[in-house]
Amino acid sequence: MWRGYDMVAPSLHLDPDVGFHVRVPTYPLSVKPDTLMTPTSIMQYFSDYYQNTTYDLTKGMAAGPFHDPARFGHAHRLDGNWERSISIARTTHSIVMQTRPNMADAIGGVAWYAQGVPADSVYFPISCGQTTLPTVFNQAIRTQFDTESTWWAFQFTTNWAHIRYDLIHRHIHTERVKYTTLARELQQSTEASCRSRNLSTSDCVALVESAYNEFIVTTTNAWWQFAWRLVSSFNAGYEFFNESATGGRSIGYPADWANQTEYVLYPQHYHPPAQVAAEENRTAAVDPDTGVLSIVVGGSSAQLEAFYLPSGFLLGFVCGTMSLSLVVAAVALVSRVRQEVASPKARASVEEQGEPAQGDNKVVAATDSAIV
């Protein structure tokens, strides 16, 4: 009750948590809508599953990894319940009745009829003056799958959406809006034709009935074609766009959901023999896609941490190490020569021998030059 009132009169700011009680008034008997209600706004009302509220059924663990608002019955031998949305998964049909007192009843009264779950279905116009409906619209046996049935067309796409609701339902919503818009335009155009041609009520009913029935048949056929596209586009964990090498993608799981599963703990139960682990480490040292070399470091757990190094790293590392070794050796040699020249024993030896010969000066000069 709260959600219905809140959608048509949000300005009332009704409390969703108090609930409805027979003996204690918590909600008004009726409310005045904040804006004018139309058949389209009522269709949106019927299609609600608490979107953008605290009770949004596409949120939370129960919505699964793909944010599916469907809740199927109860949990066995466990107390509790699900929030019940207006558009529930077991809906077989819904109807929006439109009346217009300024028109003849047979034309002004229209039943907008949707087969299946409201959030996933198209509302078809049916004039109150109609006496026939196409076979596809009446042909539906729940225990017999039927590609000639309007009800099964929408029931099929609703169930296929459970494979990957967050992606598939977007396509369903787009198609639903398209055909609902076409239905509204058809209503307006046929009624305008009745007025422009000044048709009698009975002739106008015949025109409307033919147009509406044809729309039901063509839309049902088009929806089945759309259903088969969903089958080929979303299957086996992939979304396919075309037959090219890059015409598909793995859709996987959302990170926020996977982070709450064993996915992030893998491979906690994997403990291969030492020989196998060593071989796997060697294989994993080179990325098969990029050819980039990596150093694999084993931790205390079974998980491995890889540090990827750029191409040519080892060659540069070896050359740099050799150059550094040469520099260190040269510095050590120079330091040793300076120590020997500056030692008291060396100076005493020079004093005993007197002035050095010309060749000796060259040696000392060369030594000093090397020290500098």
Short mmCIF file of C-alpha atoms in Angstrom, two decimals:
data_model
loop_
_atom_site.label_atom_id
_atom_site.label_comp_id
_atom_site.label_asym_id
_atom_site.label_seq_id
_atom_site.Cartn_x
_atom_site.Cartn_y
_atom_site.Cartn_z
CA MET A 1 0.00 0.00 0.00
CA TRP A 2 2.78 2.43 0.91
CA ARG A 3 4.54 2.06 -2.46
CA GLY A 4 1.35 2.69 -4.41
CA TYR A 5 0.61 5.88 -2.50
CA ASP A 6 4.22 6.99 -2.61
CA MET A 7 4.39 6.70 -6.40
CA VAL A 8 1.27 8.77 -7.08
CA ALA A 9 1.68 11.25 -4.19
CA PRO A 10 5.34 11.39 -3.12
CA SER A 11 4.73 14.80 -1.56
CA LEU A 12 2.99 13.09 1.38
CA HIS A 13 6.27 11.51 2.52
CA LEU A 14 4.47 8.51 3.99
CA ASP A 15 6.46 6.26 6.33
CA PRO A 16 7.17 2.91 4.63
CA ASP A 17 8.04 1.16 7.89
CA VAL A 18 4.77 1.45 9.85
CA GLY A 19 2.87 -1.02 7.66
CA PHE A 20 -0.88 -1.34 7.12
CA HIS A 21 -3.08 -2.27 10.10
CA VAL A 22 -6.84 -2.70 10.17
CA ARG A 23 -7.41 -1.32 13.70
CA VAL A 24 -4.79 1.43 13.69
CA PRO A 25 -4.83 3.97 10.84
CA THR A 26 -1.34 4.32 9.40
CA TYR A 27 -2.15 5.32 5.82
CA PRO A 28 -5.04 7.34 4.37
CA LEU A 29 -7.96 5.59 2.68
CA SER A 30 -7.13 7.36 -0.57
CA VAL A 31 -4.76 10.02 -1.85
CA LYS A 32 -4.88 12.72 -4.50
CA PRO A 33 -2.15 12.25 -7.12
CA ASP A 34 0.44 15.01 -7.30
CA THR A 35 0.14 15.02 -11.09
CA LEU A 36 -2.44 13.91 -13.65
CA MET A 37 -2.47 10.12 -14.02
CA THR A 38 -2.42 8.59 -17.53
CA PRO A 39 -2.52 5.01 -18.76
CA THR A 40 1.24 5.18 -19.25
CA SER A 41 1.86 6.29 -15.65
CA ILE A 42 -0.32 3.43 -14.38
CA MET A 43 1.71 1.00 -16.52
CA GLN A 44 4.86 2.31 -14.87
CA TYR A 45 3.19 1.87 -11.49
CA PHE A 46 2.45 -1.78 -12.29
CA SER A 47 6.07 -2.30 -13.41
CA ASP A 48 7.61 -1.26 -10.09
CA TYR A 49 9.92 -3.36 -7.91
CA TYR A 50 10.90 -0.63 -5.43
CA GLN A 51 13.50 0.94 -7.70
CA ASN A 52 15.58 3.61 -5.98
CA THR A 53 14.10 2.96 -2.53
CA THR A 54 15.42 1.28 0.61
CA TYR A 55 13.64 -1.88 -0.52
CA ASP A 56 15.01 -1.95 -4.09
CA LEU A 57 14.89 -5.62 -5.06
CA THR A 58 17.81 -5.25 -7.46
CA LYS A 59 20.11 -4.58 -4.48
CA GLY A 60 21.59 -6.86 -1.85
CA MET A 61 22.74 -10.47 -1.72
CA ALA A 62 19.28 -11.85 -2.59
CA ALA A 63 19.47 -10.08 -5.98
CA GLY A 64 22.43 -12.26 -6.87
CA PRO A 65 25.40 -11.14 -8.95
CA PHE A 66 23.19 -9.77 -11.73
CA HIS A 67 20.77 -7.61 -9.68
CA ASP A 68 17.67 -9.66 -10.40
CA PRO A 69 14.50 -8.41 -8.61
CA ALA A 70 12.71 -11.77 -8.87
CA ARG A 71 12.02 -13.61 -5.61
CA PHE A 72 10.69 -17.15 -5.94
CA GLY A 73 8.49 -18.24 -3.03
CA HIS A 74 9.82 -18.97 0.43
CA ALA A 75 12.87 -20.64 1.92
CA HIS A 76 12.11 -24.17 3.13
CA ARG A 77 12.04 -24.69 6.90
CA LEU A 78 13.17 -21.14 7.59
CA ASP A 79 11.18 -18.23 9.00
CA GLY A 80 11.21 -15.02 7.00
CA ASN A 81 9.87 -13.49 3.81
CA TRP A 82 10.72 -11.32 0.85
CA GLU A 83 9.47 -7.84 0.13
CA ARG A 84 6.63 -8.12 -2.35
CA SER A 85 6.91 -5.81 -5.33
CA ILE A 86 4.05 -4.69 -7.53
CA SER A 87 5.63 -6.36 -10.57
CA ILE A 88 6.20 -9.86 -9.23
CA ALA A 89 7.75 -12.77 -11.09
CA ARG A 90 4.58 -14.90 -11.05
CA THR A 91 2.28 -12.29 -12.65
CA THR A 92 0.30 -13.80 -15.53
CA HIS A 93 -1.32 -10.59 -16.81
CA SER A 94 -2.19 -7.02 -15.86
CA ILE A 95 -4.80 -4.57 -17.14
CA VAL A 96 -5.07 -0.78 -17.17
CA MET A 97 -8.62 0.42 -17.82
CA GLN A 98 -9.06 3.74 -19.63
CA THR A 99 -12.38 5.56 -19.82
CA ARG A 100 -13.19 8.76 -21.70
CA PRO A 101 -16.70 10.10 -21.05
CA ASN A 102 -16.61 12.44 -24.05
CA MET A 103 -16.52 9.48 -26.45
CA ALA A 104 -18.83 6.58 -27.22
CA ASP A 105 -18.31 3.73 -24.75
CA ALA A 106 -17.30 1.29 -27.48
CA ILE A 107 -14.42 3.59 -28.49
CA GLY A 108 -13.64 5.61 -25.37
CA GLY A 109 -13.31 2.54 -23.18
CA VAL A 110 -9.97 0.78 -23.72
CA ALA A 111 -8.39 -2.10 -21.85
CA TRP A 112 -4.60 -1.96 -21.97
CA TYR A 113 -3.71 -5.61 -21.53
CA ALA A 114 -0.22 -7.02 -20.84
CA GLN A 115 0.65 -10.71 -20.91
CA GLY A 116 3.17 -11.80 -18.26
CA VAL A 117 5.30 -9.80 -15.83
CA PRO A 118 4.37 -6.09 -16.15
CA ALA A 119 7.98 -4.82 -16.06
CA ASP A 120 8.82 -7.03 -19.06
CA SER A 121 5.67 -6.84 -21.18
CA VAL A 122 3.91 -4.63 -23.72
CA TYR A 123 0.43 -3.27 -22.96
CA PHE A 124 -1.85 -3.86 -25.93
CA PRO A 125 -4.96 -1.71 -26.53
CA ILE A 126 -8.29 -3.57 -26.74
CA SER A 127 -11.42 -1.56 -27.46
CA CYS A 128 -14.48 -2.19 -25.32
CA GLY A 129 -16.45 -2.57 -28.55
CA GLN A 130 -14.28 -5.41 -29.89
CA THR A 131 -15.84 -8.82 -30.25
CA THR A 132 -12.79 -10.76 -31.45
CA LEU A 133 -9.14 -11.19 -30.57
CA PRO A 134 -6.39 -12.95 -32.54
CA THR A 135 -5.65 -16.56 -31.73
CA VAL A 136 -2.09 -15.80 -30.59
CA PHE A 137 -3.47 -13.62 -27.80
CA ASN A 138 -5.82 -16.29 -26.43
CA GLN A 139 -3.51 -19.24 -26.98
CA ALA A 140 -1.57 -19.99 -23.80
CA ILE A 141 -1.24 -23.24 -21.88
CA ARG A 142 1.22 -22.92 -19.03
CA THR A 143 2.52 -26.47 -19.33
CA GLN A 144 3.06 -26.35 -23.11
CA PHE A 145 5.72 -24.08 -24.61
CA ASP A 146 4.23 -22.41 -27.68
CA THR A 147 6.01 -20.08 -30.12
CA GLU A 148 2.61 -19.10 -31.54
CA SER A 149 1.51 -17.57 -28.22
CA THR A 150 1.75 -13.94 -27.12
CA TRP A 151 1.87 -14.94 -23.45
CA TRP A 152 4.73 -17.39 -24.05
CA ALA A 153 6.69 -14.78 -26.03
CA PHE A 154 6.86 -12.45 -23.03
CA GLN A 155 7.15 -15.28 -20.52
CA PHE A 156 10.15 -16.62 -22.41
CA THR A 157 12.08 -13.33 -22.47
CA THR A 158 11.30 -12.74 -18.80
CA ASN A 159 12.82 -16.09 -17.88
CA TRP A 160 15.79 -15.68 -20.21
CA ALA A 161 16.56 -12.38 -18.46
CA HIS A 162 17.34 -14.30 -15.26
CA ILE A 163 20.54 -15.51 -16.97
CA ARG A 164 22.00 -12.00 -16.79
CA TYR A 165 19.29 -9.61 -15.62
CA ASP A 166 21.35 -6.42 -15.41
CA LEU A 167 22.25 -6.66 -19.11
CA ILE A 168 19.30 -8.47 -20.69
CA HIS A 169 16.58 -6.42 -19.00
CA ARG A 170 17.99 -3.27 -20.58
CA HIS A 171 17.22 -4.74 -24.00
CA ILE A 172 13.77 -5.84 -22.86
CA HIS A 173 13.02 -2.38 -21.49
CA THR A 174 14.07 -0.74 -24.76
CA GLU A 175 11.83 -3.02 -26.84
CA ARG A 176 8.97 -2.67 -24.38
CA VAL A 177 9.07 1.12 -24.55
CA LYS A 178 9.24 1.00 -28.35
CA TYR A 179 6.15 -1.16 -28.79
CA THR A 180 4.16 0.52 -26.03
CA THR A 181 4.82 3.84 -27.77
CA LEU A 182 3.68 2.34 -31.08
CA ALA A 183 0.50 1.13 -29.36
CA ARG A 184 -0.27 4.64 -28.08
CA GLU A 185 0.36 6.10 -31.52
CA LEU A 186 -1.89 3.47 -33.08
CA GLN A 187 -4.72 4.37 -30.71
CA GLN A 188 -4.40 8.05 -31.53
CA SER A 189 -4.16 7.53 -35.29
CA THR A 190 -7.15 5.18 -35.56
CA GLU A 191 -9.37 7.41 -33.45
CA ALA A 192 -8.27 10.42 -35.48
CA SER A 193 -9.16 8.50 -38.64
CA CYS A 194 -12.63 7.82 -37.26
CA ARG A 195 -13.16 11.51 -36.63
CA SER A 196 -11.74 12.71 -39.94
CA ARG A 197 -13.89 10.22 -41.87
CA ASN A 198 -16.91 10.90 -39.67
CA LEU A 199 -17.44 7.19 -39.16
CA SER A 200 -20.32 5.81 -37.17
CA THR A 201 -19.58 4.11 -33.87
CA SER A 202 -19.97 0.66 -35.37
CA ASP A 203 -17.71 1.47 -38.33
CA CYS A 204 -15.13 3.02 -36.02
CA VAL A 205 -15.19 -0.09 -33.82
CA ALA A 206 -14.56 -2.25 -36.88
CA LEU A 207 -11.61 -0.06 -37.91
CA VAL A 208 -10.14 -0.04 -34.41
CA GLU A 209 -10.65 -3.78 -33.92
CA SER A 210 -8.86 -4.62 -37.15
CA ALA A 211 -5.96 -2.28 -36.37
CA TYR A 212 -5.57 -3.46 -32.77
CA ASN A 213 -5.70 -7.15 -33.66
CA GLU A 214 -3.15 -6.72 -36.42
CA PHE A 215 -0.88 -4.90 -33.99
CA ILE A 216 -1.11 -7.79 -31.52
CA VAL A 217 -0.10 -10.32 -34.19
CA THR A 218 2.78 -8.30 -35.67
CA THR A 219 4.14 -7.37 -32.25
CA THR A 220 3.98 -10.97 -31.07
CA ASN A 221 5.95 -12.11 -34.12
CA ALA A 222 8.47 -9.31 -33.66
CA TRP A 223 8.86 -10.17 -29.97
CA TRP A 224 9.67 -13.77 -30.80
CA GLN A 225 12.38 -12.58 -33.18
CA PHE A 226 13.70 -10.39 -30.39
CA ALA A 227 13.64 -13.41 -28.05
CA TRP A 228 15.80 -15.48 -30.39
CA ARG A 229 18.28 -12.60 -30.62
CA LEU A 230 18.57 -12.66 -26.84
CA VAL A 231 19.27 -16.41 -26.96
CA SER A 232 22.10 -16.00 -29.45
CA SER A 233 23.45 -12.85 -27.81
CA PHE A 234 23.55 -14.03 -24.20
CA ASN A 235 24.67 -17.59 -23.56
CA ALA A 236 27.49 -19.57 -21.94
CA GLY A 237 28.65 -16.54 -19.96
CA TYR A 238 29.27 -14.42 -23.06
CA GLU A 239 27.60 -11.55 -24.87
CA PHE A 240 27.91 -11.87 -28.64
CA PHE A 241 27.54 -9.01 -31.11
CA ASN A 242 28.55 -10.52 -34.45
CA GLU A 243 30.57 -13.35 -36.00
CA SER A 244 33.91 -11.52 -36.16
CA ALA A 245 36.93 -12.48 -34.05
CA THR A 246 36.17 -9.54 -31.73
CA GLY A 247 32.41 -9.86 -31.91
CA GLY A 248 31.84 -10.97 -28.32
CA ARG A 249 32.97 -10.55 -24.75
CA SER A 250 33.07 -12.53 -21.54
CA ILE A 251 30.64 -10.80 -19.18
CA GLY A 252 31.83 -12.49 -15.97
CA TYR A 253 30.73 -11.32 -12.53
CA PRO A 254 30.58 -7.91 -10.85
CA ALA A 255 33.52 -7.32 -8.50
CA ASP A 256 31.35 -6.27 -5.54
CA TRP A 257 29.56 -9.63 -5.60
CA ALA A 258 32.61 -11.79 -6.39
CA ASN A 259 34.47 -10.16 -3.51
CA GLN A 260 32.02 -11.84 -1.13
CA THR A 261 32.63 -15.32 -2.52
CA GLU A 262 35.45 -17.88 -2.59
CA TYR A 263 36.67 -16.28 -5.82
CA VAL A 264 39.07 -13.99 -3.97
CA LEU A 265 40.43 -16.89 -1.88
CA TYR A 266 41.48 -19.04 -4.85
CA PRO A 267 43.58 -21.21 -4.80
CA GLN A 268 43.43 -21.73 -1.04
CA HIS A 269 42.86 -25.48 -1.39
CA TYR A 270 45.55 -26.03 -4.03
CA HIS A 271 48.75 -27.66 -2.77
CA PRO A 272 50.60 -29.33 -5.69
CA PRO A 273 53.73 -31.49 -5.30
CA ALA A 274 57.00 -29.52 -5.13
CA GLN A 275 58.07 -30.59 -8.63
CA VAL A 276 54.75 -29.52 -10.14
CA ALA A 277 54.87 -26.20 -8.26
CA ALA A 278 58.38 -25.50 -9.57
CA GLU A 279 57.33 -26.25 -13.16
CA GLU A 280 54.26 -24.03 -12.82
CA ASN A 281 56.41 -21.22 -11.44
CA ARG A 282 58.77 -21.46 -14.40
CA THR A 283 55.85 -21.45 -16.83
CA ALA A 284 54.24 -18.51 -15.09
CA ALA A 285 57.49 -16.51 -15.27
CA VAL A 286 56.62 -15.42 -18.82
CA ASP A 287 53.28 -13.84 -19.65
CA PRO A 288 51.87 -15.86 -22.61
CA ASP A 289 50.15 -12.79 -24.09
CA THR A 290 52.86 -10.14 -23.82
CA GLY A 291 56.04 -12.19 -23.48
CA VAL A 292 57.00 -10.04 -20.51
CA LEU A 293 59.32 -11.77 -18.05
CA SER A 294 58.32 -11.88 -14.42
CA ILE A 295 59.92 -12.90 -11.14
CA VAL A 296 57.58 -15.12 -9.12
CA VAL A 297 57.99 -15.00 -5.36
CA GLY A 298 56.45 -17.70 -3.21
CA GLY A 299 54.78 -16.57 0.02
CA SER A 300 53.80 -18.38 3.19
CA SER A 301 50.39 -19.08 1.72
CA ALA A 302 49.51 -20.97 -1.45
CA GLN A 303 49.08 -17.71 -3.32
CA LEU A 304 51.89 -16.36 -5.50
CA GLU A 305 52.84 -12.75 -6.02
CA ALA A 306 54.29 -11.82 -9.41
CA PHE A 307 56.45 -8.79 -10.11
CA TYR A 308 56.54 -8.16 -13.84
CA LEU A 309 59.75 -6.74 -15.35
CA PRO A 310 60.07 -4.90 -18.65
CA SER A 311 61.61 -6.49 -21.71
CA GLY A 312 65.47 -6.20 -21.71
CA PHE A 313 65.64 -5.80 -17.95
CA LEU A 314 68.11 -8.68 -17.39
CA LEU A 315 70.51 -7.49 -20.13
CA GLY A 316 70.57 -4.00 -18.68
CA PHE A 317 70.95 -5.36 -15.19
CA VAL A 318 74.06 -7.45 -16.16
CA CYS A 319 75.72 -4.61 -18.06
CA GLY A 320 75.05 -2.18 -15.25
CA THR A 321 76.49 -4.57 -12.68
CA MET A 322 79.67 -5.09 -14.71
CA SER A 323 80.17 -1.34 -15.15
CA LEU A 324 79.67 -0.77 -11.45
CA SER A 325 82.26 -3.49 -10.65
CA LEU A 326 84.87 -1.79 -12.90
CA VAL A 327 84.29 1.58 -11.25
CA VAL A 328 84.64 0.08 -7.76
CA ALA A 329 87.90 -1.69 -8.77
CA ALA A 330 89.38 1.53 -10.19
CA VAL A 331 88.49 3.50 -7.08
CA ALA A 332 90.06 0.81 -4.87
CA LEU A 333 93.29 0.84 -6.93
CA VAL A 334 93.62 4.63 -6.79
CA SER A 335 92.96 4.64 -3.07
CA ARG A 336 95.68 2.05 -2.49
CA VAL A 337 98.25 3.99 -4.56
CA ARG A 338 97.54 7.19 -2.63
CA GLN A 339 97.98 5.38 0.66
CA GLU A 340 101.33 3.99 -0.40
CA VAL A 341 102.64 7.36 -1.63
CA ALA A 342 101.52 9.17 1.50
CA SER A 343 102.96 6.59 3.97
CA PRO A 344 106.05 7.58 6.16
CA LYS A 345 108.03 4.60 4.92
CA ALA A 346 107.68 5.76 1.33
CA ARG A 347 108.84 9.31 2.18
CA ALA A 348 111.87 7.99 4.13
CA SER A 349 112.91 5.88 1.19
CA VAL A 350 112.80 8.93 -1.07
CA GLU A 351 114.90 11.02 1.36
CA GLU A 352 117.60 8.30 1.59
CA GLN A 353 117.89 8.10 -2.18
CA GLY A 354 118.06 11.86 -2.65
CA GLU A 355 116.54 13.59 -5.59
CA PRO A 356 114.72 11.24 -7.85
CA ALA A 357 115.84 10.64 -11.35
CA GLN A 358 114.03 12.14 -14.29
CA GLY A 359 112.24 8.87 -14.94
CA ASP A 360 111.17 8.68 -11.32
CA ASN A 361 109.58 12.13 -11.60
CA LYS A 362 107.51 10.83 -14.44
CA VAL A 363 106.28 7.95 -12.30
CA VAL A 364 105.37 10.26 -9.43
CA ALA A 365 103.68 12.69 -11.79
CA ALA A 366 101.73 9.86 -13.36
CA THR A 367 100.73 8.64 -9.92
CA ASP A 368 99.55 12.11 -8.88
CA SER A 369 97.64 12.44 -12.13
CA ALA A 370 95.90 9.13 -11.48
CA ILE A 371 95.01 10.23 -7.95
CA VAL A 372 93.47 13.45 -9.25
#
